[in-house]
PDB file of C-alpha atoms in Angstrom:
ATOM      1  CA  UNK F 288     188.851  42.978  38.213  1.00 54.00           C
ATOM      2  CA  UNK F 289     190.668  42.076  34.973  1.00 55.00           C
ATOM      3  CA  UNK F 290     188.915  42.399  31.601  1.00 53.00           C
ATOM      4  CA  UNK F 291     188.748  38.582  31.405  1.00 50.00           C
ATOM      5  CA  UNK F 292     187.183  38.395  34.871  1.00 56.00           C
ATOM      6  CA  UNK F 293     184.695  41.109  33.905  1.00 61.00           C
ATOM      7  CA  UNK F 294     183.641  39.231  30.757  1.00 57.00           C
ATOM      8  CA  UNK F 295     183.378  35.950  32.649  1.00 61.00           C
ATOM      9  CA  UNK F 296     181.359  37.704  35.385  1.00 64.00           C
ATOM     10  CA  UNK F 297     178.765  38.834  32.811  1.00 62.00           C
ATOM     11  CA  UNK F 298     178.458  35.362  31.279  1.00 61.00           C
ATOM     12  CA  UNK F 299     178.107  33.644  34.661  1.00 67.00           C
ATOM     13  CA  UNK F 300     175.480  36.219  35.645  1.00 67.00           C
ATOM     14  CA  UNK F 301     173.368  35.163  32.662  1.00 61.00           C
ATOM     15  CA  UNK F 302     173.498  31.570  33.947  1.00 64.00           C
ATOM     16  CA  UNK F 303     171.790  32.663  37.148  1.00 69.00           C
ATOM     17  CA  UNK F 304     174.683  32.768  39.637  1.00 77.00           C
ATOM     18  CA  UNK F 305     174.621  35.453  42.335  1.00 83.00           C
ATOM     19  CA  UNK F 306     177.334  38.120  42.555  1.00 85.00           C
ATOM     20  CA  UNK F 307     178.813  36.409  45.624  1.00 88.00           C
ATOM     21  CA  UNK F 308     178.884  33.005  43.923  1.00 87.00           C
ATOM     22  CA  UNK F 309     180.606  34.461  40.848  1.00 85.00           C
ATOM     23  CA  UNK F 310     183.294  36.184  42.954  1.00 87.00           C
ATOM     24  CA  UNK F 311     184.078  33.020  44.906  1.00 88.00           C
ATOM     25  CA  UNK F 312     183.990  30.834  41.783  1.00 85.00           C
ATOM     26  CA  UNK F 313     186.396  33.145  39.944  1.00 83.00           C
ATOM     27  CA  UNK F 314     188.742  33.054  42.949  1.00 85.00           C
ATOM     28  CA  UNK F 315     188.658  29.236  42.873  1.00 84.00           C
ATOM     29  CA  UNK F 316     189.480  29.296  39.147  1.00 82.00           C
ATOM     30  CA  UNK F 317     192.538  31.449  39.882  1.00 83.00           C
ATOM     31  CA  UNK F 318     193.855  29.679  43.001  1.00 84.00           C
ATOM     32  CA  UNK F 319     192.538  26.114  42.963  1.00 82.00           C
ATOM     33  CA  UNK F 320     191.582  24.196  46.141  1.00 85.00           C
ATOM     34  CA  UNK F 321     190.927  26.579  49.042  1.00 88.00           C
ATOM     35  CA  UNK F 322     189.593  26.248  52.563  1.00 88.00           C
ATOM     36  CA  UNK F 323     186.479  28.018  53.804  1.00 88.00           C
ATOM     37  CA  UNK F 324     188.646  30.338  55.887  1.00 89.00           C
ATOM     38  CA  UNK F 325     190.877  31.197  52.919  1.00 89.00           C
ATOM     39  CA  UNK F 326     187.880  31.944  50.722  1.00 90.00           C
ATOM     40  CA  UNK F 327     186.207  33.997  53.451  1.00 89.00           C
ATOM     41  CA  UNK F 328     189.331  36.167  53.733  1.00 90.00           C
ATOM     42  CA  UNK F 329     190.050  36.331  50.000  1.00 89.00           C
ATOM     43  CA  UNK F 330     186.517  37.447  49.009  1.00 88.00           C
ATOM     44  CA  UNK F 331     185.373  39.708  51.857  1.00 86.00           C
ATOM     45  CA  UNK F 332     182.942  42.020  50.006  1.00 82.00           C
ATOM     46  CA  UNK F 333     179.977  39.653  50.034  1.00 84.00           C
ATOM     47  CA  UNK F 334     176.345  39.969  51.031  1.00 82.00           C
ATOM     48  CA  UNK F 335     175.874  36.300  51.952  1.00 86.00           C
ATOM     49  CA  UNK F 336     177.923  34.084  54.275  1.00 89.00           C
ATOM     50  CA  UNK F 337     180.740  32.048  52.770  1.00 89.00           C
ATOM     51  CA  UNK F 338     178.909  28.821  53.702  1.00 89.00           C
ATOM     52  CA  UNK F 339     175.770  29.887  51.807  1.00 89.00           C
ATOM     53  CA  UNK F 340     177.812  31.035  48.814  1.00 88.00           C
ATOM     54  CA  UNK F 341     179.744  27.778  48.567  1.00 89.00           C
ATOM     55  CA  UNK F 342     176.508  25.852  49.014  1.00 86.00           C
ATOM     56  CA  UNK F 343     175.107  27.633  45.961  1.00 84.00           C
ATOM     57  CA  UNK F 344     178.180  26.748  43.876  1.00 85.00           C
ATOM     58  CA  UNK F 345     178.013  23.114  44.953  1.00 84.00           C
ATOM     59  CA  UNK F 346     174.307  22.963  44.112  1.00 79.00           C
ATOM     60  CA  UNK F 347     175.043  24.509  40.694  1.00 76.00           C
ATOM     61  CA  UNK F 348     177.643  21.778  40.062  1.00 77.00           C
ATOM     62  CA  UNK F 349     180.519  24.256  39.697  1.00 81.00           C
ATOM     63  CA  UNK F 350     182.430  23.411  42.907  1.00 85.00           C
ATOM     64  CA  UNK F 351     182.956  20.403  45.190  1.00 85.00           C
ATOM     65  CA  UNK F 352     184.672  19.485  48.423  1.00 86.00           C
ATOM     66  CA  UNK F 353     188.149  17.933  48.274  1.00 80.00           C
ATOM     67  CA  UNK F 354     190.726  16.435  50.592  1.00 72.00           C
ATOM     68  CA  UNK F 355     190.466  13.556  53.028  1.00 71.00           C
ATOM     69  CA  UNK F 356     188.620  15.749  55.525  1.00 72.00           C
ATOM     70  CA  UNK F 357     186.469  17.478  52.850  1.00 74.00           C
ATOM     71  CA  UNK F 358     187.605  20.803  54.285  1.00 80.00           C
ATOM     72  CA  UNK F 359     188.617  22.399  50.997  1.00 87.00           C
ATOM     73  CA  UNK F 360     186.721  23.373  47.854  1.00 89.00           C
ATOM     74  CA  UNK F 361     187.809  23.332  44.219  1.00 86.00           C
ATOM     75  CA  UNK F 362     186.166  24.137  40.865  1.00 82.00           C
ATOM     76  CA  UNK F 363     184.956  21.190  38.775  1.00 75.00           C
ATOM     77  CA  UNK F 364     184.486  20.753  35.005  1.00 67.00           C
ATOM     78  CA  UNK F 365     181.324  22.723  34.203  1.00 62.00           C
ATOM     79  CA  UNK F 366     179.616  20.374  31.717  1.00 60.00           C
ATOM     80  CA  UNK F 367     177.464  18.505  34.230  1.00 57.00           C
ATOM     81  CA  UNK F 368     176.782  21.653  36.222  1.00 61.00           C
ATOM     82  CA  UNK F 369     175.696  23.615  33.169  1.00 63.00           C
ATOM     83  CA  UNK F 370     173.325  20.808  32.167  1.00 65.00           C
ATOM     84  CA  UNK F 371     171.832  20.762  35.659  1.00 65.00           C
ATOM     85  CA  UNK F 372     171.471  24.552  35.656  1.00 66.00           C
ATOM     86  CA  UNK F 373     169.734  24.431  32.278  1.00 67.00           C
ATOM     87  CA  UNK F 374     167.236  21.860  33.510  1.00 67.00           C
ATOM     88  CA  UNK F 375     166.641  23.880  36.673  1.00 68.00           C
ATOM     89  CA  UNK F 376     166.006  27.049  34.661  1.00 66.00           C
ATOM     90  CA  UNK F 377     163.520  25.209  32.446  1.00 69.00           C
ATOM     91  CA  UNK F 378     161.748  24.029  35.585  1.00 70.00           C
ATOM     92  CA  UNK F 379     161.670  27.601  36.921  1.00 70.00           C
ATOM     93  CA  UNK F 380     160.111  28.864  33.683  1.00 69.00           C
ATOM     94  CA  UNK F 381     157.394  26.222  33.903  1.00 69.00           C
ATOM     95  CA  UNK F 382     156.825  27.207  37.507  1.00 71.00           C
ATOM     96  CA  UNK F 383     156.591  30.865  36.460  1.00 68.00           C
ATOM     97  CA  UNK F 384     153.728  30.002  34.112  1.00 66.00           C
ATOM     98  CA  UNK F 385     151.926  28.235  36.943  1.00 69.00           C
ATOM     99  CA  UNK F 386     152.471  31.194  39.281  1.00 68.00           C
ATOM    100  CA  UNK F 387     151.027  33.630  36.740  1.00 65.00           C
ATOM    101  CA  UNK F 388     147.956  31.455  36.275  1.00 63.00           C
ATOM    102  CA  UNK F 389     147.545  31.137  40.052  1.00 65.00           C
ATOM    103  CA  UNK F 390     147.959  34.905  40.458  1.00 64.00           C
ATOM    104  CA  UNK F 391     145.253  35.505  37.885  1.00 59.00           C
ATOM    105  CA  UNK F 392     142.884  33.086  39.658  1.00 62.00           C
ATOM    106  CA  UNK F 393     143.586  34.841  42.962  1.00 61.00           C
ATOM    107  CA  UNK F 394     143.039  38.196  41.282  1.00 56.00           C
ATOM    108  CA  UNK F 395     139.649  37.093  39.955  1.00 56.00           C
ATOM    109  CA  UNK F 396     138.592  35.824  43.373  1.00 58.00           C
ATOM    110  CA  UNK F 397     139.753  39.019  45.085  1.00 56.00           C
ATOM    111  CA  UNK F 398     137.781  41.318  42.798  1.00 50.00           C
ATOM    112  CA  UNK F 399     134.879  38.957  42.187  1.00 49.00           C
ATOM    113  CA  UNK F 400     132.383  41.386  43.658  1.00 49.00           C
ATOM    114  CA  UNK F 401     134.077  44.522  42.351  1.00 48.00           C
ATOM    115  CA  UNK F 402     134.287  46.195  38.988  1.00 50.00           C
ATOM    116  CA  UNK F 403     137.434  45.120  37.102  1.00 52.00           C
ATOM    117  CA  UNK F 404     137.152  47.494  34.183  1.00 53.00           C
ATOM    118  CA  UNK F 405     139.817  49.797  35.635  1.00 63.00           C
ATOM    119  CA  UNK F 406     142.270  46.886  36.121  1.00 76.00           C
ATOM    120  CA  UNK F 407     141.835  44.751  32.991  1.00 80.00           C
ATOM    121  CA  UNK F 408     140.845  46.021  29.581  1.00 82.00           C
ATOM    122  CA  UNK F 409     140.116  43.683  26.677  1.00 82.00           C
ATOM    123  CA  UNK F 410     140.868  45.214  23.273  1.00 82.00           C
ATOM    124  CA  UNK F 411     139.986  43.558  19.960  1.00 80.00           C
ATOM    125  CA  UNK F 412     140.214  44.175  16.244  1.00 75.00           C
ATOM    126  CA  UNK F 413     141.437  47.442  14.752  1.00 76.00           C
ATOM    127  CA  UNK F 414     141.442  49.168  18.160  1.00 81.00           C
ATOM    128  CA  UNK F 415     144.476  47.115  19.262  1.00 82.00           C
ATOM    129  CA  UNK F 416     147.093  49.098  17.341  1.00 82.00           C
ATOM    130  CA  UNK F 417     145.647  52.442  18.448  1.00 83.00           C
ATOM    131  CA  UNK F 418     145.657  51.469  22.152  1.00 84.00           C
ATOM    132  CA  UNK F 419     149.237  50.173  21.932  1.00 84.00           C
ATOM    133  CA  UNK F 420     150.436  53.457  20.436  1.00 84.00           C
ATOM    134  CA  UNK F 421     148.506  55.497  23.022  1.00 86.00           C
ATOM    135  CA  UNK F 422     149.985  53.726  26.033  1.00 86.00           C
ATOM    136  CA  UNK F 423     153.530  53.114  24.725  1.00 87.00           C
ATOM    137  CA  UNK F 424     153.742  56.730  23.622  1.00 84.00           C
ATOM    138  CA  UNK F 425     153.660  57.815  27.278  1.00 85.00           C
ATOM    139  CA  UNK F 426     156.621  55.646  28.332  1.00 90.00           C
ATOM    140  CA  UNK F 427     159.061  57.556  30.542  1.00 90.00           C
ATOM    141  CA  UNK F 428     161.642  55.104  31.914  1.00 93.00           C
ATOM    142  CA  UNK F 429     161.669  51.523  30.706  1.00 96.00           C
ATOM    143  CA  UNK F 430     159.873  49.093  28.441  1.00 95.00           C
ATOM    144  CA  UNK F 431     160.217  45.353  29.018  1.00 97.00           C
ATOM    145  CA  UNK F 432     159.034  42.915  26.364  1.00 95.00           C
ATOM    146  CA  UNK F 433     158.814  39.232  25.530  1.00 94.00           C
ATOM    147  CA  UNK F 434     158.638  39.271  21.759  1.00 92.00           C
ATOM    148  CA  UNK F 435     156.911  36.640  19.646  1.00 88.00           C
ATOM    149  CA  UNK F 436     154.827  36.628  16.480  1.00 85.00           C
ATOM    150  CA  UNK F 437     152.110  37.078  15.311  1.00 79.00           C
ATOM    151  CA  UNK F 438     152.525  40.855  15.211  1.00 80.00           C
ATOM    152  CA  UNK F 439     150.008  43.682  15.308  1.00 70.00           C
ATOM    153  CA  UNK F 440     152.317  46.090  13.477  1.00 70.00           C
ATOM    154  CA  UNK F 441     154.666  45.302  10.586  1.00 67.00           C
ATOM    155  CA  UNK F 442     157.806  46.979   9.295  1.00 67.00           C
ATOM    156  CA  UNK F 443     160.676  48.741  11.106  1.00 76.00           C
ATOM    157  CA  UNK F 444     160.080  49.730  14.731  1.00 84.00           C
ATOM    158  CA  UNK F 445     160.696  53.482  14.453  1.00 88.00           C
ATOM    159  CA  UNK F 446     158.695  54.109  17.638  1.00 89.00           C
ATOM    160  CA  UNK F 447     161.212  52.157  19.731  1.00 92.00           C
ATOM    161  CA  UNK F 448     164.176  53.890  18.115  1.00 92.00           C
ATOM    162  CA  UNK F 449     162.612  57.276  18.926  1.00 92.00           C
ATOM    163  CA  UNK F 450     162.031  56.161  22.537  1.00 93.00           C
ATOM    164  CA  UNK F 451     165.648  55.038  22.866  1.00 94.00           C
ATOM    165  CA  UNK F 452     166.852  58.406  21.582  1.00 93.00           C
ATOM    166  CA  UNK F 453     164.933  60.226  24.313  1.00 91.00           C
ATOM    167  CA  UNK F 454     166.261  57.980  27.070  1.00 93.00           C
ATOM    168  CA  UNK F 455     163.678  55.199  27.455  1.00 95.00           C
ATOM    169  CA  UNK F 456     165.512  51.916  28.039  1.00 95.00           C
ATOM    170  CA  UNK F 457     164.414  48.646  26.449  1.00 96.00           C
ATOM    171  CA  UNK F 458     165.008  45.058  27.530  1.00 96.00           C
ATOM    172  CA  UNK F 459     163.568  42.521  25.098  1.00 95.00           C
ATOM    173  CA  UNK F 460     163.522  38.716  25.186  1.00 93.00           C
ATOM    174  CA  UNK F 461     162.990  37.294  21.690  1.00 90.00           C
ATOM    175  CA  UNK F 462     161.592  33.892  20.778  1.00 87.00           C
ATOM    176  CA  UNK F 463     163.218  31.851  17.984  1.00 82.00           C
ATOM    177  CA  UNK F 464     160.006  32.365  15.997  1.00 83.00           C
ATOM    178  CA  UNK F 465     160.712  36.132  15.991  1.00 86.00           C
ATOM    179  CA  UNK F 466     163.991  35.589  14.170  1.00 80.00           C
ATOM    180  CA  UNK F 467     162.383  33.209  11.694  1.00 79.00           C
ATOM    181  CA  UNK F 468     159.893  35.817  10.416  1.00 83.00           C
ATOM    182  CA  UNK F 469     161.329  36.854   7.008  1.00 81.00           C
ATOM    183  CA  UNK F 470     163.105  40.206   7.300  1.00 80.00           C
ATOM    184  CA  UNK F 471     162.261  40.731  10.984  1.00 85.00           C
ATOM    185  CA  UNK F 472     165.846  40.306  12.206  1.00 82.00           C
ATOM    186  CA  UNK F 473     167.424  42.737   9.745  1.00 79.00           C
ATOM    187  CA  UNK F 474     164.579  45.256   9.527  1.00 85.00           C
ATOM    188  CA  UNK F 475     163.401  45.312  13.141  1.00 89.00           C
ATOM    189  CA  UNK F 476     165.610  43.569  15.712  1.00 88.00           C
ATOM    190  CA  UNK F 477     169.095  44.638  14.614  1.00 83.00           C
ATOM    191  CA  UNK F 478     168.247  48.339  14.039  1.00 89.00           C
ATOM    192  CA  UNK F 479     166.768  48.501  17.552  1.00 91.00           C
ATOM    193  CA  UNK F 480     169.793  46.722  19.048  1.00 88.00           C
ATOM    194  CA  UNK F 481     172.122  49.153  17.289  1.00 87.00           C
ATOM    195  CA  UNK F 482     170.044  52.030  18.714  1.00 91.00           C
ATOM    196  CA  UNK F 483     170.592  50.774  22.277  1.00 91.00           C
ATOM    197  CA  UNK F 484     168.090  47.995  22.978  1.00 93.00           C
ATOM    198  CA  UNK F 485     169.308  45.220  25.294  1.00 92.00           C
ATOM    199  CA  UNK F 486     168.289  41.998  23.568  1.00 90.00           C
ATOM    200  CA  UNK F 487     168.286  38.364  24.611  1.00 87.00           C
ATOM    201  CA  UNK F 488     166.785  35.198  23.172  1.00 84.00           C
ATOM    202  CA  UNK F 489     164.987  32.319  24.882  1.00 83.00           C
ATOM    203  CA  UNK F 490     164.152  28.981  23.204  1.00 76.00           C
ATOM    204  CA  UNK F 491     160.635  28.892  24.656  1.00 80.00           C
ATOM    205  CA  UNK F 492     158.769  32.024  25.764  1.00 84.00           C
ATOM    206  CA  UNK F 493     155.764  31.635  28.100  1.00 81.00           C
ATOM    207  CA  UNK F 494     153.707  34.533  26.702  1.00 83.00           C
ATOM    208  CA  UNK F 495     153.752  37.602  24.453  1.00 88.00           C
ATOM    209  CA  UNK F 496     154.195  40.507  26.838  1.00 93.00           C
ATOM    210  CA  UNK F 497     155.039  44.221  27.031  1.00 94.00           C
ATOM    211  CA  UNK F 498     155.414  46.132  30.315  1.00 95.00           C
ATOM    212  CA  UNK F 499     155.620  49.950  30.355  1.00 94.00           C
ATOM    213  CA  UNK F 500     157.274  51.687  33.326  1.00 94.00           C
ATOM    214  CA  UNK F 501     156.198  48.839  35.607  1.00 93.00           C
ATOM    215  CA  UNK F 502     152.655  50.239  35.691  1.00 91.00           C
ATOM    216  CA  UNK F 503     150.787  48.725  32.752  1.00 93.00           C
ATOM    217  CA  UNK F 504     151.202  45.601  30.612  1.00 93.00           C
ATOM    218  CA  UNK F 505     149.959  44.201  27.294  1.00 90.00           C
ATOM    219  CA  UNK F 506     149.444  40.443  27.176  1.00 89.00           C
ATOM    220  CA  UNK F 507     148.436  38.267  24.236  1.00 82.00           C
ATOM    221  CA  UNK F 508     149.043  34.798  22.845  1.00 68.00           C
ATOM    222  CA  UNK F 509     152.326  33.824  21.218  1.00 62.00           C
ATOM    223  CA  UNK F 510     152.576  32.152  17.824  1.00 49.00           C
ATOM    224  CA  UNK F 511     152.716  28.745  19.511  1.00 53.00           C
ATOM    225  CA  UNK F 512     149.210  29.371  20.858  1.00 53.00           C
ATOM    226  CA  UNK F 513     147.569  31.120  17.912  1.00 52.00           C
ATOM    227  CA  UNK F 514     148.497  32.153  14.371  1.00 53.00           C
ATOM    228  CA  UNK F 515     146.393  35.340  14.454  1.00 55.00           C
ATOM    229  CA  UNK F 516     146.142  38.035  17.127  1.00 58.00           C
ATOM    230  CA  UNK F 517     142.456  38.598  17.836  1.00 71.00           C
ATOM    231  CA  UNK F 518     142.539  40.201  21.268  1.00 77.00           C
ATOM    232  CA  UNK F 519     144.820  42.008  23.698  1.00 83.00           C
ATOM    233  CA  UNK F 520     144.654  42.293  27.486  1.00 87.00           C
ATOM    234  CA  UNK F 521     145.784  45.545  29.103  1.00 89.00           C
ATOM    235  CA  UNK F 522     146.720  44.915  32.749  1.00 90.00           C
ATOM    236  CA  UNK F 523     147.014  47.735  35.281  1.00 88.00           C
ATOM    237  CA  UNK F 524     148.523  47.618  38.823  1.00 87.00           C
ATOM    238  CA  UNK F 525     147.388  44.391  40.490  1.00 85.00           C
ATOM    239  CA  UNK F 526     148.744  41.059  41.713  1.00 84.00           C
ATOM    240  CA  UNK F 527     148.576  39.840  38.120  1.00 86.00           C
ATOM    241  CA  UNK F 528     150.803  42.684  36.893  1.00 90.00           C
ATOM    242  CA  UNK F 529     153.314  41.923  39.673  1.00 90.00           C
ATOM    243  CA  UNK F 530     153.376  38.264  38.601  1.00 89.00           C
ATOM    244  CA  UNK F 531     153.927  39.248  34.959  1.00 91.00           C
ATOM    245  CA  UNK F 532     156.880  41.464  35.897  1.00 93.00           C
ATOM    246  CA  UNK F 533     158.362  38.563  37.858  1.00 90.00           C
ATOM    247  CA  UNK F 534     157.865  36.254  34.884  1.00 90.00           C
ATOM    248  CA  UNK F 535     159.694  38.677  32.585  1.00 93.00           C
ATOM    249  CA  UNK F 536     162.659  38.956  34.985  1.00 92.00           C
ATOM    250  CA  UNK F 537     162.901  35.168  35.181  1.00 89.00           C
ATOM    251  CA  UNK F 538     162.879  34.897  31.390  1.00 88.00           C
ATOM    252  CA  UNK F 539     165.512  37.650  31.164  1.00 90.00           C
ATOM    253  CA  UNK F 540     167.841  35.825  33.582  1.00 85.00           C
ATOM    254  CA  UNK F 541     167.532  32.596  31.608  1.00 80.00           C
ATOM    255  CA  UNK F 542     167.915  34.107  28.124  1.00 81.00           C
ATOM    256  CA  UNK F 543     171.134  34.337  26.123  1.00 75.00           C
ATOM    257  CA  UNK F 544     172.478  37.760  25.068  1.00 74.00           C
ATOM    258  CA  UNK F 545     171.897  38.717  21.461  1.00 72.00           C
ATOM    259  CA  UNK F 546     173.172  42.281  21.414  1.00 54.00           C
ATOM    260  CA  UNK F 547     176.913  42.001  22.049  1.00 43.00           C
ATOM    261  CA  UNK F 548     177.892  40.252  18.844  1.00 47.00           C
ATOM    262  CA  UNK F 549     175.925  42.411  16.436  1.00 43.00           C
ATOM    263  CA  UNK F 550     178.356  45.303  16.193  1.00 43.00           C
ATOM    264  CA  UNK F 551     181.435  43.705  17.735  1.00 45.00           C
ATOM    265  CA  UNK F 552     184.748  44.565  16.167  1.00 51.00           C
ATOM    266  CA  UNK F 553     186.954  41.456  16.111  1.00 52.00           C
ATOM    267  CA  UNK F 554     189.454  40.844  13.327  1.00 59.00           C
ATOM    268  CA  UNK F 555     189.390  37.111  14.136  1.00 71.00           C
ATOM    269  CA  UNK F 556     185.889  36.883  12.680  1.00 79.00           C
ATOM    270  CA  UNK F 557     184.414  37.900   9.380  1.00 82.00           C
ATOM    271  CA  UNK F 558     181.216  39.990   9.613  1.00 79.00           C
ATOM    272  CA  UNK F 559     179.183  37.099   8.216  1.00 83.00           C
ATOM    273  CA  UNK F 560     180.639  34.781  10.886  1.00 85.00           C
ATOM    274  CA  UNK F 561     179.581  37.164  13.672  1.00 80.00           C
ATOM    275  CA  UNK F 562     176.054  37.288  12.289  1.00 78.00           C
ATOM    276  CA  UNK F 563     175.979  33.510  11.882  1.00 84.00           C
ATOM    277  CA  UNK F 564     176.941  33.039  15.550  1.00 82.00           C
ATOM    278  CA  UNK F 565     174.302  35.529  16.656  1.00 75.00           C
ATOM    279  CA  UNK F 566     171.672  33.656  14.653  1.00 78.00           C
ATOM    280  CA  UNK F 567     172.793  30.298  16.039  1.00 79.00           C
ATOM    281  CA  UNK F 568     172.347  31.694  19.553  1.00 71.00           C
ATOM    282  CA  UNK F 569     168.710  32.463  18.764  1.00 69.00           C
ATOM    283  CA  UNK F 570     167.961  28.819  18.022  1.00 69.00           C
ATOM    284  CA  UNK F 571     166.841  29.657  14.482  1.00 74.00           C
ATOM    285  CA  UNK F 572     166.596  26.796  11.998  1.00 77.00           C
ATOM    286  CA  UNK F 573     169.449  26.226   9.526  1.00 85.00           C
ATOM    287  CA  UNK F 574     167.301  27.253   6.543  1.00 85.00           C
ATOM    288  CA  UNK F 575     166.294  30.462   8.330  1.00 80.00           C
ATOM    289  CA  UNK F 576     169.915  31.348   9.084  1.00 83.00           C
ATOM    290  CA  UNK F 577     171.004  30.698   5.514  1.00 86.00           C
ATOM    291  CA  UNK F 578     168.103  32.732   4.114  1.00 82.00           C
ATOM    292  CA  UNK F 579     168.763  35.634   6.501  1.00 78.00           C
ATOM    293  CA  UNK F 580     172.460  35.676   5.597  1.00 80.00           C
ATOM    294  CA  UNK F 581     171.671  35.408   1.891  1.00 82.00           C
ATOM    295  CA  UNK F 582     173.747  32.263   1.403  1.00 89.00           C
ATOM    296  CA  UNK F 583     173.052  28.664   0.397  1.00 91.00           C
ATOM    297  CA  UNK F 584     172.731  25.813   2.893  1.00 90.00           C
ATOM    298  CA  UNK F 585     176.011  24.431   1.600  1.00 92.00           C
ATOM    299  CA  UNK F 586     177.801  27.725   2.261  1.00 93.00           C
ATOM    300  CA  UNK F 587     176.185  27.959   5.707  1.00 91.00           C
ATOM    301  CA  UNK F 588     177.523  24.516   6.672  1.00 92.00           C
ATOM    302  CA  UNK F 589     180.950  25.428   5.297  1.00 92.00           C
ATOM    303  CA  UNK F 590     181.107  28.506   7.569  1.00 91.00           C
ATOM    304  CA  UNK F 591     179.788  26.465  10.507  1.00 91.00           C
ATOM    305  CA  UNK F 592     182.364  23.720   9.976  1.00 91.00           C
ATOM    306  CA  UNK F 593     185.151  26.305   9.745  1.00 90.00           C
ATOM    307  CA  UNK F 594     184.087  27.925  13.035  1.00 90.00           C
ATOM    308  CA  UNK F 595     183.900  24.554  14.784  1.00 89.00           C
ATOM    309  CA  UNK F 596     187.322  23.535  13.492  1.00 89.00           C
ATOM    310  CA  UNK F 597     188.805  26.861  14.566  1.00 87.00           C
ATOM    311  CA  UNK F 598     187.458  26.544  18.107  1.00 84.00           C
ATOM    312  CA  UNK F 599     187.931  22.793  18.469  1.00 84.00           C
ATOM    313  CA  UNK F 600     184.206  22.385  19.135  1.00 81.00           C
ATOM    314  CA  UNK F 601     182.541  19.072  18.319  1.00 81.00           C
ATOM    315  CA  UNK F 602     178.975  20.291  18.960  1.00 78.00           C
ATOM    316  CA  UNK F 603     177.079  23.529  18.465  1.00 76.00           C
ATOM    317  CA  UNK F 604     176.718  23.831  22.250  1.00 67.00           C
ATOM    318  CA  UNK F 605     180.513  23.741  22.636  1.00 74.00           C
ATOM    319  CA  UNK F 606     180.799  26.350  19.872  1.00 81.00           C
ATOM    320  CA  UNK F 607     178.323  28.578  21.760  1.00 71.00           C
ATOM    321  CA  UNK F 608     180.345  28.214  24.980  1.00 70.00           C
ATOM    322  CA  UNK F 609     183.547  29.161  23.146  1.00 76.00           C
ATOM    323  CA  UNK F 610     181.826  32.123  21.477  1.00 76.00           C
ATOM    324  CA  UNK F 611     180.570  33.334  24.878  1.00 68.00           C
ATOM    325  CA  UNK F 612     184.012  32.909  26.453  1.00 71.00           C
ATOM    326  CA  UNK F 613     185.629  34.918  23.638  1.00 73.00           C
ATOM    327  CA  UNK F 614     182.894  37.608  23.901  1.00 69.00           C
ATOM    328  CA  UNK F 615     181.630  36.752  20.425  1.00 72.00           C
ATOM    329  CA  UNK F 616     178.067  36.465  21.808  1.00 62.00           C
TER     330      UNK F 616
END
């Protein structure tokens, strides 16, 4: 696989395509209209049948039938398909919220006549920070998080950096509100990304969540639900925990990568332009981006206009697509 194919593979994966669909789609981009037989022979290392794979591409709006007998397939301009995929992902996120609520109702019914103290712990007040440190301190493999203010702990996240150094992996989905907290991007997010955290951003997060080693989770309200954290739920192995893990994975698949552009070396971009693109990808407001970069609104728009002129983009969405294609994001 060429470096370009590898980069494109990663970007298409973020959009939710399967490995088989990406392989077939990339072959169509290289060769143009192809029959089912030709595609079946050209991309043999698949898990699904060629019919199922092509059906997925057609449903995603990235391929269509061609020819008088409709026996061949070809790639189509992605604009409509990307819009449809975005709407479908938003629908899936809404469905994930419903599934978590249903799982919790089922959980309550299942244990209605049993003690739940060993499965759900409610922590309030000053005890919250202590319990978080106690449980996160024992992490061995992986910590998954959906990050949103308000926060229990302020300042740099030295605990995560120490975990990363000893081999604990982190995958974090940030909300736009996280980036808009003054100083949080430069003092917390970027140092953790540079230390090895895999970071993505999602325009609308369904909850504030941390999962440690797949065996225990912290859940609380996001800033869109409350401006002050008053309580924390600690969830241990149960149907609710399984649903929360599934919700995180769905959010992760739908989120845009934040980490790649932070330390990228590319002489086509100034450092401030790389940071501006990374901030744009988070969905942060213009004033927040300008404040974080330490520039005026006028200077921010001058950089933005220069990037759009350079890439030929007429909208910020087109600029984001170009930045992803060039591995700037």
